[in-house]
Amino acid sequence: MTEIVAPRLASTVLLLRDGGSSEIEVFMMVRHHQIEFNSGALVFPGGSVDKNDKEIAADPALYSGGAGLDGDALGFRIAAIRETFEESGILLARPACSKALIDARRANEIATAHRAALNEGKISFLKVLADNGMVLALDELVPYAHWITPEGMPKRFDTWFFLAAAPPEQLGAHDGKESTDSIWVSTREALEGGETGRFKLPFPTTRNLIRLGKQPNVGAALADSRGKPIVAVMPVMTKTATGRQLRIPKEAGYDGEVFDVGALG
């Protein structure tokens, strides 16, 4: 009997901006081909919740927008902002006692000073916040989706997806290690790239891009998702005579429940 691996808690952020052709653009990265999970794939920034995130959650002075959230919910949001900063350099934070997000110049200064050390585990995110007098802007994150890797997979994640408007003029850049390229791309172009083979898109990424592409602009996307109930999705794989299918809950909002995902090899 196959042992069921417990999923690791993780967070992902869809950083959004309004593109020049009246389309939403989202920040995406190409994962390094030697990375074990989703190698070579075009993905949104994100990663696992760690012990340090929970330490930050225990100190409300280090974040805004956490009212009413339990420890797990806070951990997901803190990890979302930390991983986004580690992987893209984009920072969703405010100076202490300010309502304005830090500007692009300041975000770049903090990234230049601390991002490499943070990625290498030489400094904690808590210390970066404390040393720079910042609080995390958890209220900028809008819960969007919740996906869990199917049982039976050797590596599993319990992942929350969040939407966030990218802070003005924070353009982002990949780290050159876990990811080898980064782009601002419209949902249309990303999906077309997945169909032509230009991009390798994981199934959850594809479904979320299709869903996001129905919104005319960033404001509408945030407003449509804010406060909306979220149904957890743990796909179930089945084999048919001609290929493979994934079944997900219809009420999750992805325009269906059964999706063909490839021919039998």
PDB file of C-alpha atoms in Angstrom:
ATOM      1  CA  MET A   1       0.000   0.000   0.000  1.00  0.00           C
ATOM      2  CA  THR A   2       1.426   3.382  -1.028  1.00  0.00           C
ATOM      3  CA  GLU A   3       2.093   5.728   1.872  1.00  0.00           C
ATOM      4  CA  ILE A   4       0.304   9.057   1.562  1.00  0.00           C
ATOM      5  CA  VAL A   5       2.761  11.926   1.882  1.00  0.00           C
ATOM      6  CA  ALA A   6       1.502  14.869   3.928  1.00  0.00           C
ATOM      7  CA  PRO A   7       1.454  18.071   1.844  1.00  0.00           C
ATOM      8  CA  ARG A   8       3.740  20.983   2.705  1.00  0.00           C
ATOM      9  CA  LEU A   9       2.050  24.315   3.304  1.00  0.00           C
ATOM     10  CA  ALA A  10       2.844  26.794   0.529  1.00  0.00           C
ATOM     11  CA  SER A  11       1.775  30.123  -0.962  1.00  0.00           C
ATOM     12  CA  THR A  12       1.746  31.624  -4.431  1.00  0.00           C
ATOM     13  CA  VAL A  13       1.094  35.201  -5.561  1.00  0.00           C
ATOM     14  CA  LEU A  14      -0.328  36.421  -8.856  1.00  0.00           C
ATOM     15  CA  LEU A  15       1.198  39.912  -9.094  1.00  0.00           C
ATOM     16  CA  LEU A  16      -0.967  41.951 -11.433  1.00  0.00           C
ATOM     17  CA  ARG A  17      -0.717  45.149 -13.436  1.00  0.00           C
ATOM     18  CA  ASP A  18      -2.814  46.673 -16.211  1.00  0.00           C
ATOM     19  CA  GLY A  19      -1.106  46.190 -19.565  1.00  0.00           C
ATOM     20  CA  GLY A  20      -0.942  48.670 -22.401  1.00  0.00           C
ATOM     21  CA  SER A  21      -3.372  46.698 -24.588  1.00  0.00           C
ATOM     22  CA  SER A  22      -6.232  46.671 -22.060  1.00  0.00           C
ATOM     23  CA  GLU A  23      -5.188  43.258 -20.758  1.00  0.00           C
ATOM     24  CA  ILE A  24      -4.134  42.185 -17.301  1.00  0.00           C
ATOM     25  CA  GLU A  25      -0.457  41.285 -17.103  1.00  0.00           C
ATOM     26  CA  VAL A  26       0.943  38.937 -14.486  1.00  0.00           C
ATOM     27  CA  PHE A  27       4.525  38.462 -13.282  1.00  0.00           C
ATOM     28  CA  MET A  28       5.797  34.947 -14.044  1.00  0.00           C
ATOM     29  CA  MET A  29       9.102  33.103 -13.855  1.00  0.00           C
ATOM     30  CA  VAL A  30      10.706  30.098 -15.514  1.00  0.00           C
ATOM     31  CA  ARG A  31      11.840  27.600 -12.902  1.00  0.00           C
ATOM     32  CA  HIS A  32      15.390  26.235 -13.219  1.00  0.00           C
ATOM     33  CA  HIS A  33      15.510  22.943 -15.115  1.00  0.00           C
ATOM     34  CA  GLN A  34      17.334  21.269 -12.209  1.00  0.00           C
ATOM     35  CA  ILE A  35      14.638  22.159  -9.655  1.00  0.00           C
ATOM     36  CA  GLU A  36      12.872  18.997  -8.518  1.00  0.00           C
ATOM     37  CA  PHE A  37       9.308  20.334  -8.614  1.00  0.00           C
ATOM     38  CA  ASN A  38       7.902  21.832 -11.855  1.00  0.00           C
ATOM     39  CA  SER A  39      11.357  22.142 -13.423  1.00  0.00           C
ATOM     40  CA  GLY A  40      11.383  24.411 -16.478  1.00  0.00           C
ATOM     41  CA  ALA A  41       7.789  25.515 -15.905  1.00  0.00           C
ATOM     42  CA  LEU A  42       6.426  29.044 -16.186  1.00  0.00           C
ATOM     43  CA  VAL A  43       4.988  29.780 -12.746  1.00  0.00           C
ATOM     44  CA  PHE A  44       3.960  32.531 -10.344  1.00  0.00           C
ATOM     45  CA  PRO A  45       6.371  33.365  -7.478  1.00  0.00           C
ATOM     46  CA  GLY A  46       5.814  31.331  -4.340  1.00  0.00           C
ATOM     47  CA  GLY A  47       7.073  28.605  -2.037  1.00  0.00           C
ATOM     48  CA  SER A  48       6.746  26.833   1.271  1.00  0.00           C
ATOM     49  CA  VAL A  49       5.673  28.313   4.609  1.00  0.00           C
ATOM     50  CA  ASP A  50       8.621  28.121   7.016  1.00  0.00           C
ATOM     51  CA  LYS A  51       9.261  28.429  10.744  1.00  0.00           C
ATOM     52  CA  ASN A  52      10.301  32.063  10.415  1.00  0.00           C
ATOM     53  CA  ASP A  53       6.936  32.961   8.890  1.00  0.00           C
ATOM     54  CA  LYS A  54       5.227  31.643  12.012  1.00  0.00           C
ATOM     55  CA  GLU A  55       7.548  33.713  14.210  1.00  0.00           C
ATOM     56  CA  ILE A  56       6.509  36.835  12.292  1.00  0.00           C
ATOM     57  CA  ALA A  57       2.851  35.824  12.649  1.00  0.00           C
ATOM     58  CA  ALA A  58       3.272  35.838  16.427  1.00  0.00           C
ATOM     59  CA  ASP A  59       4.157  39.574  16.395  1.00  0.00           C
ATOM     60  CA  PRO A  60       1.276  41.753  15.085  1.00  0.00           C
ATOM     61  CA  ALA A  61       3.599  44.760  15.060  1.00  0.00           C
ATOM     62  CA  LEU A  62       5.278  43.268  11.975  1.00  0.00           C
ATOM     63  CA  TYR A  63       2.233  43.254   9.705  1.00  0.00           C
ATOM     64  CA  SER A  64      -1.017  45.053   8.893  1.00  0.00           C
ATOM     65  CA  GLY A  65      -4.241  43.463   7.742  1.00  0.00           C
ATOM     66  CA  GLY A  66      -4.099  40.396   9.947  1.00  0.00           C
ATOM     67  CA  ALA A  67      -7.214  41.023  12.045  1.00  0.00           C
ATOM     68  CA  GLY A  68      -9.355  37.924  12.469  1.00  0.00           C
ATOM     69  CA  LEU A  69      -6.847  35.552  10.870  1.00  0.00           C
ATOM     70  CA  ASP A  70      -5.608  32.454  12.695  1.00  0.00           C
ATOM     71  CA  GLY A  71      -1.986  31.340  12.786  1.00  0.00           C
ATOM     72  CA  ASP A  72      -2.193  29.193   9.652  1.00  0.00           C
ATOM     73  CA  ALA A  73      -3.886  31.924   7.616  1.00  0.00           C
ATOM     74  CA  LEU A  74      -1.274  34.446   8.749  1.00  0.00           C
ATOM     75  CA  GLY A  75       1.507  32.004   7.877  1.00  0.00           C
ATOM     76  CA  PHE A  76       0.226  31.556   4.330  1.00  0.00           C
ATOM     77  CA  ARG A  77       0.076  35.314   3.761  1.00  0.00           C
ATOM     78  CA  ILE A  78       3.460  36.067   5.321  1.00  0.00           C
ATOM     79  CA  ALA A  79       5.069  33.291   3.276  1.00  0.00           C
ATOM     80  CA  ALA A  80       3.409  34.698   0.156  1.00  0.00           C
ATOM     81  CA  ILE A  81       5.045  38.098   0.631  1.00  0.00           C
ATOM     82  CA  ARG A  82       8.416  36.672   1.708  1.00  0.00           C
ATOM     83  CA  GLU A  83       8.615  34.218  -1.197  1.00  0.00           C
ATOM     84  CA  THR A  84       7.569  36.920  -3.649  1.00  0.00           C
ATOM     85  CA  PHE A  85      10.371  39.148  -2.380  1.00  0.00           C
ATOM     86  CA  GLU A  86      12.924  36.318  -2.459  1.00  0.00           C
ATOM     87  CA  GLU A  87      11.990  35.240  -5.970  1.00  0.00           C
ATOM     88  CA  SER A  88      11.170  38.554  -7.646  1.00  0.00           C
ATOM     89  CA  GLY A  89      12.473  41.394  -5.462  1.00  0.00           C
ATOM     90  CA  ILE A  90       8.954  42.864  -5.341  1.00  0.00           C
ATOM     91  CA  LEU A  91       8.063  43.823  -1.777  1.00  0.00           C
ATOM     92  CA  LEU A  92       4.532  44.248  -0.423  1.00  0.00           C
ATOM     93  CA  ALA A  93       5.334  46.199   2.722  1.00  0.00           C
ATOM     94  CA  ARG A  94       4.965  49.631   4.319  1.00  0.00           C
ATOM     95  CA  PRO A  95       7.222  51.751   6.472  1.00  0.00           C
ATOM     96  CA  ALA A  96       6.076  51.453  10.077  1.00  0.00           C
ATOM     97  CA  CYS A  97       3.289  53.960  10.883  1.00  0.00           C
ATOM     98  CA  SER A  98       2.631  54.639   7.180  1.00  0.00           C
ATOM     99  CA  LYS A  99      -0.342  53.741   4.998  1.00  0.00           C
ATOM    100  CA  ALA A 100       1.669  53.940   1.771  1.00  0.00           C
ATOM    101  CA  LEU A 101       3.538  50.988   0.294  1.00  0.00           C
ATOM    102  CA  ILE A 102       7.297  51.415   0.106  1.00  0.00           C
ATOM    103  CA  ASP A 103       8.331  52.875  -3.224  1.00  0.00           C
ATOM    104  CA  ALA A 104      10.331  51.162  -5.935  1.00  0.00           C
ATOM    105  CA  ARG A 105      13.585  52.883  -5.009  1.00  0.00           C
ATOM    106  CA  ARG A 106      13.380  51.745  -1.386  1.00  0.00           C
ATOM    107  CA  ALA A 107      12.311  48.230  -2.362  1.00  0.00           C
ATOM    108  CA  ASN A 108      15.336  48.000  -4.646  1.00  0.00           C
ATOM    109  CA  GLU A 109      17.655  49.184  -1.868  1.00  0.00           C
ATOM    110  CA  ILE A 110      16.335  46.527   0.490  1.00  0.00           C
ATOM    111  CA  ALA A 111      16.572  43.843  -2.199  1.00  0.00           C
ATOM    112  CA  THR A 112      20.153  44.822  -3.036  1.00  0.00           C
ATOM    113  CA  ALA A 113      21.145  44.730   0.633  1.00  0.00           C
ATOM    114  CA  HIS A 114      19.318  41.588   1.762  1.00  0.00           C
ATOM    115  CA  ARG A 115      17.795  39.458  -0.993  1.00  0.00           C
ATOM    116  CA  ALA A 116      20.819  37.262  -1.716  1.00  0.00           C
ATOM    117  CA  ALA A 117      21.514  36.651   1.976  1.00  0.00           C
ATOM    118  CA  LEU A 118      17.836  35.857   2.558  1.00  0.00           C
ATOM    119  CA  ASN A 119      17.813  33.316  -0.270  1.00  0.00           C
ATOM    120  CA  GLU A 120      20.969  31.720   1.107  1.00  0.00           C
ATOM    121  CA  GLY A 121      19.536  31.477   4.620  1.00  0.00           C
ATOM    122  CA  LYS A 122      22.117  33.876   6.056  1.00  0.00           C
ATOM    123  CA  ILE A 123      19.505  36.301   7.372  1.00  0.00           C
ATOM    124  CA  SER A 124      15.884  35.928   8.440  1.00  0.00           C
ATOM    125  CA  PHE A 125      12.974  37.812   6.923  1.00  0.00           C
ATOM    126  CA  LEU A 126      12.035  38.899  10.439  1.00  0.00           C
ATOM    127  CA  LYS A 127      15.409  40.627  10.781  1.00  0.00           C
ATOM    128  CA  VAL A 128      15.035  42.265   7.358  1.00  0.00           C
ATOM    129  CA  LEU A 129      11.698  43.722   8.482  1.00  0.00           C
ATOM    130  CA  ALA A 130      12.971  44.845  11.873  1.00  0.00           C
ATOM    131  CA  ASP A 131      16.217  46.376  10.578  1.00  0.00           C
ATOM    132  CA  ASN A 132      14.369  48.354   7.905  1.00  0.00           C
ATOM    133  CA  GLY A 133      11.395  49.456  10.025  1.00  0.00           C
ATOM    134  CA  MET A 134       8.784  47.760   7.822  1.00  0.00           C
ATOM    135  CA  VAL A 135       5.462  46.022   8.283  1.00  0.00           C
ATOM    136  CA  LEU A 136       4.089  43.495   5.803  1.00  0.00           C
ATOM    137  CA  ALA A 137       1.010  44.615   3.858  1.00  0.00           C
ATOM    138  CA  LEU A 138      -1.091  41.485   4.292  1.00  0.00           C
ATOM    139  CA  ASP A 139      -4.187  43.477   3.360  1.00  0.00           C
ATOM    140  CA  GLU A 140      -2.828  43.814  -0.192  1.00  0.00           C
ATOM    141  CA  LEU A 141      -3.328  40.063  -0.697  1.00  0.00           C
ATOM    142  CA  VAL A 142      -6.706  38.800  -1.926  1.00  0.00           C
ATOM    143  CA  PRO A 143      -7.273  35.022  -1.532  1.00  0.00           C
ATOM    144  CA  TYR A 144      -7.884  33.549  -4.986  1.00  0.00           C
ATOM    145  CA  ALA A 145      -7.583  29.759  -4.975  1.00  0.00           C
ATOM    146  CA  HIS A 146      -6.565  26.765  -2.881  1.00  0.00           C
ATOM    147  CA  TRP A 147      -4.955  23.745  -4.565  1.00  0.00           C
ATOM    148  CA  ILE A 148      -3.671  20.540  -2.963  1.00  0.00           C
ATOM    149  CA  THR A 149      -1.407  18.081  -4.800  1.00  0.00           C
ATOM    150  CA  PRO A 150      -3.210  14.745  -5.325  1.00  0.00           C
ATOM    151  CA  GLU A 151      -2.612  11.859  -2.945  1.00  0.00           C
ATOM    152  CA  GLY A 152      -0.104   9.338  -4.240  1.00  0.00           C
ATOM    153  CA  MET A 153       2.344  11.948  -5.527  1.00  0.00           C
ATOM    154  CA  PRO A 154       5.854  11.769  -4.027  1.00  0.00           C
ATOM    155  CA  LYS A 155       5.965  15.519  -3.358  1.00  0.00           C
ATOM    156  CA  ARG A 156       2.800  17.317  -2.298  1.00  0.00           C
ATOM    157  CA  PHE A 157       1.847  20.920  -1.512  1.00  0.00           C
ATOM    158  CA  ASP A 158      -1.165  22.525   0.138  1.00  0.00           C
ATOM    159  CA  THR A 159      -1.029  25.866  -1.676  1.00  0.00           C
ATOM    160  CA  TRP A 160      -2.982  29.086  -1.326  1.00  0.00           C
ATOM    161  CA  PHE A 161      -2.993  31.426  -4.317  1.00  0.00           C
ATOM    162  CA  PHE A 162      -3.346  35.171  -3.716  1.00  0.00           C
ATOM    163  CA  LEU A 163      -3.914  38.114  -6.038  1.00  0.00           C
ATOM    164  CA  ALA A 164      -2.081  41.403  -5.472  1.00  0.00           C
ATOM    165  CA  ALA A 165      -1.680  44.572  -7.479  1.00  0.00           C
ATOM    166  CA  ALA A 166       2.026  45.077  -8.096  1.00  0.00           C
ATOM    167  CA  PRO A 167       3.324  48.172  -6.266  1.00  0.00           C
ATOM    168  CA  PRO A 168       3.892  51.028  -8.748  1.00  0.00           C
ATOM    169  CA  GLU A 169       7.200  50.816 -10.653  1.00  0.00           C
ATOM    170  CA  GLN A 170       8.335  47.658  -8.837  1.00  0.00           C
ATOM    171  CA  LEU A 171       9.162  45.629 -11.953  1.00  0.00           C
ATOM    172  CA  GLY A 172      10.656  42.479 -10.443  1.00  0.00           C
ATOM    173  CA  ALA A 173      13.473  40.218 -11.605  1.00  0.00           C
ATOM    174  CA  HIS A 174      14.234  36.496 -11.251  1.00  0.00           C
ATOM    175  CA  ASP A 175      16.978  35.370  -8.878  1.00  0.00           C
ATOM    176  CA  GLY A 176      19.027  33.433 -11.463  1.00  0.00           C
ATOM    177  CA  LYS A 177      19.073  30.333  -9.262  1.00  0.00           C
ATOM    178  CA  GLU A 178      15.634  28.840  -8.613  1.00  0.00           C
ATOM    179  CA  SER A 179      14.363  30.693 -11.679  1.00  0.00           C
ATOM    180  CA  THR A 180      16.208  31.470 -14.900  1.00  0.00           C
ATOM    181  CA  ASP A 181      13.922  34.020 -16.547  1.00  0.00           C
ATOM    182  CA  SER A 182      11.026  36.312 -15.674  1.00  0.00           C
ATOM    183  CA  ILE A 183       8.446  38.240 -17.661  1.00  0.00           C
ATOM    184  CA  TRP A 184       5.361  40.387 -17.341  1.00  0.00           C
ATOM    185  CA  VAL A 185       2.929  38.582 -19.617  1.00  0.00           C
ATOM    186  CA  SER A 186      -0.763  38.853 -20.450  1.00  0.00           C
ATOM    187  CA  THR A 187      -2.903  35.855 -19.588  1.00  0.00           C
ATOM    188  CA  ARG A 188      -3.645  35.474 -23.297  1.00  0.00           C
ATOM    189  CA  GLU A 189       0.028  35.348 -24.297  1.00  0.00           C
ATOM    190  CA  ALA A 190       0.896  32.934 -21.484  1.00  0.00           C
ATOM    191  CA  LEU A 191      -1.890  30.554 -22.472  1.00  0.00           C
ATOM    192  CA  GLU A 192      -1.015  30.778 -26.165  1.00  0.00           C
ATOM    193  CA  GLY A 193       2.582  29.980 -25.221  1.00  0.00           C
ATOM    194  CA  GLY A 194       1.414  26.929 -23.328  1.00  0.00           C
ATOM    195  CA  GLU A 195      -0.472  25.687 -26.388  1.00  0.00           C
ATOM    196  CA  THR A 196       2.439  26.234 -28.809  1.00  0.00           C
ATOM    197  CA  GLY A 197       5.103  24.809 -26.510  1.00  0.00           C
ATOM    198  CA  ARG A 198       6.815  28.133 -25.894  1.00  0.00           C
ATOM    199  CA  PHE A 199       5.937  27.764 -22.208  1.00  0.00           C
ATOM    200  CA  LYS A 200       5.504  24.751 -19.953  1.00  0.00           C
ATOM    201  CA  LEU A 201       2.432  25.458 -17.831  1.00  0.00           C
ATOM    202  CA  PRO A 202       1.400  23.288 -14.874  1.00  0.00           C
ATOM    203  CA  PHE A 203      -2.302  22.405 -14.788  1.00  0.00           C
ATOM    204  CA  PRO A 204      -3.223  24.699 -11.838  1.00  0.00           C
ATOM    205  CA  THR A 205      -1.340  27.576 -13.484  1.00  0.00           C
ATOM    206  CA  THR A 206      -3.274  27.101 -16.715  1.00  0.00           C
ATOM    207  CA  ARG A 207      -6.647  26.997 -14.969  1.00  0.00           C
ATOM    208  CA  ASN A 208      -5.878  30.123 -12.928  1.00  0.00           C
ATOM    209  CA  LEU A 209      -4.681  32.026 -15.998  1.00  0.00           C
ATOM    210  CA  ILE A 210      -7.888  31.159 -17.874  1.00  0.00           C
ATOM    211  CA  ARG A 211      -9.981  32.299 -14.935  1.00  0.00           C
ATOM    212  CA  LEU A 212      -7.993  35.510 -14.481  1.00  0.00           C
ATOM    213  CA  GLY A 213      -8.194  36.295 -18.191  1.00  0.00           C
ATOM    214  CA  LYS A 214     -11.952  36.824 -17.917  1.00  0.00           C
ATOM    215  CA  GLN A 215     -11.374  40.022 -15.935  1.00  0.00           C
ATOM    216  CA  PRO A 216     -10.929  43.302 -17.852  1.00  0.00           C
ATOM    217  CA  ASN A 217      -8.460  44.936 -15.464  1.00  0.00           C
ATOM    218  CA  VAL A 218      -6.686  44.580 -12.141  1.00  0.00           C
ATOM    219  CA  GLY A 219      -9.327  46.454 -10.162  1.00  0.00           C
ATOM    220  CA  ALA A 220     -12.080  44.193 -11.463  1.00  0.00           C
ATOM    221  CA  ALA A 221     -10.065  41.053 -10.732  1.00  0.00           C
ATOM    222  CA  LEU A 222      -9.434  42.094  -7.135  1.00  0.00           C
ATOM    223  CA  ALA A 223     -13.034  43.169  -6.587  1.00  0.00           C
ATOM    224  CA  ASP A 224     -14.427  39.943  -8.064  1.00  0.00           C
ATOM    225  CA  SER A 225     -12.323  37.756  -5.753  1.00  0.00           C
ATOM    226  CA  ARG A 226     -12.504  39.781  -2.557  1.00  0.00           C
ATOM    227  CA  GLY A 227     -14.698  37.951  -0.030  1.00  0.00           C
ATOM    228  CA  LYS A 228     -15.642  35.166  -2.454  1.00  0.00           C
ATOM    229  CA  PRO A 229     -15.809  31.648  -0.907  1.00  0.00           C
ATOM    230  CA  ILE A 230     -12.911  29.442  -2.012  1.00  0.00           C
ATOM    231  CA  VAL A 231     -13.322  25.718  -2.665  1.00  0.00           C
ATOM    232  CA  ALA A 232     -10.211  23.595  -2.148  1.00  0.00           C
ATOM    233  CA  VAL A 233      -9.114  21.697  -5.256  1.00  0.00           C
ATOM    234  CA  MET A 234      -7.351  18.326  -5.030  1.00  0.00           C
ATOM    235  CA  PRO A 235      -7.407  16.869  -8.568  1.00  0.00           C
ATOM    236  CA  VAL A 236      -8.128  13.188  -9.090  1.00  0.00           C
ATOM    237  CA  MET A 237      -6.383  11.533 -12.031  1.00  0.00           C
ATOM    238  CA  THR A 238      -8.205   8.915 -14.097  1.00  0.00           C
ATOM    239  CA  LYS A 239      -7.176   7.013 -17.219  1.00  0.00           C
ATOM    240  CA  THR A 240      -9.466   6.563 -20.185  1.00  0.00           C
ATOM    241  CA  ALA A 241      -9.066   4.526 -23.361  1.00  0.00           C
ATOM    242  CA  THR A 242      -7.335   7.450 -25.055  1.00  0.00           C
ATOM    243  CA  GLY A 243      -5.562   9.438 -22.356  1.00  0.00           C
ATOM    244  CA  ARG A 244      -5.595  10.960 -18.911  1.00  0.00           C
ATOM    245  CA  GLN A 245      -8.187  13.158 -17.259  1.00  0.00           C
ATOM    246  CA  LEU A 246      -8.210  15.267 -14.122  1.00  0.00           C
ATOM    247  CA  ARG A 247     -11.371  15.751 -12.119  1.00  0.00           C
ATOM    248  CA  ILE A 248     -11.790  18.803  -9.870  1.00  0.00           C
ATOM    249  CA  PRO A 249     -14.802  20.198  -7.971  1.00  0.00           C
ATOM    250  CA  LYS A 250     -17.173  21.982 -10.346  1.00  0.00           C
ATOM    251  CA  GLU A 251     -17.998  24.555  -7.648  1.00  0.00           C
ATOM    252  CA  ALA A 252     -14.336  25.670  -7.545  1.00  0.00           C
ATOM    253  CA  GLY A 253     -15.106  28.015 -10.438  1.00  0.00           C
ATOM    254  CA  TYR A 254     -12.951  26.669 -13.272  1.00  0.00           C
ATOM    255  CA  ASP A 255     -15.702  26.169 -15.876  1.00  0.00           C
ATOM    256  CA  GLY A 256     -15.906  22.427 -15.552  1.00  0.00           C
ATOM    257  CA  GLU A 257     -14.905  19.405 -13.540  1.00  0.00           C
ATOM    258  CA  VAL A 258     -13.254  17.000 -15.993  1.00  0.00           C
ATOM    259  CA  PHE A 259     -10.239  18.064 -18.075  1.00  0.00           C
ATOM    260  CA  ASP A 260      -8.155  16.104 -20.582  1.00  0.00           C
ATOM    261  CA  VAL A 261      -4.466  16.441 -19.728  1.00  0.00           C
ATOM    262  CA  GLY A 262      -2.675  14.319 -22.299  1.00  0.00           C
ATOM    263  CA  ALA A 263      -2.540  11.107 -24.279  1.00  0.00           C
ATOM    264  CA  LEU A 264      -1.308   7.887 -22.735  1.00  0.00           C
ATOM    265  CA  GLY A 265       2.417   7.487 -23.249  1.00  0.00           C
TER     266      GLY A 265
END
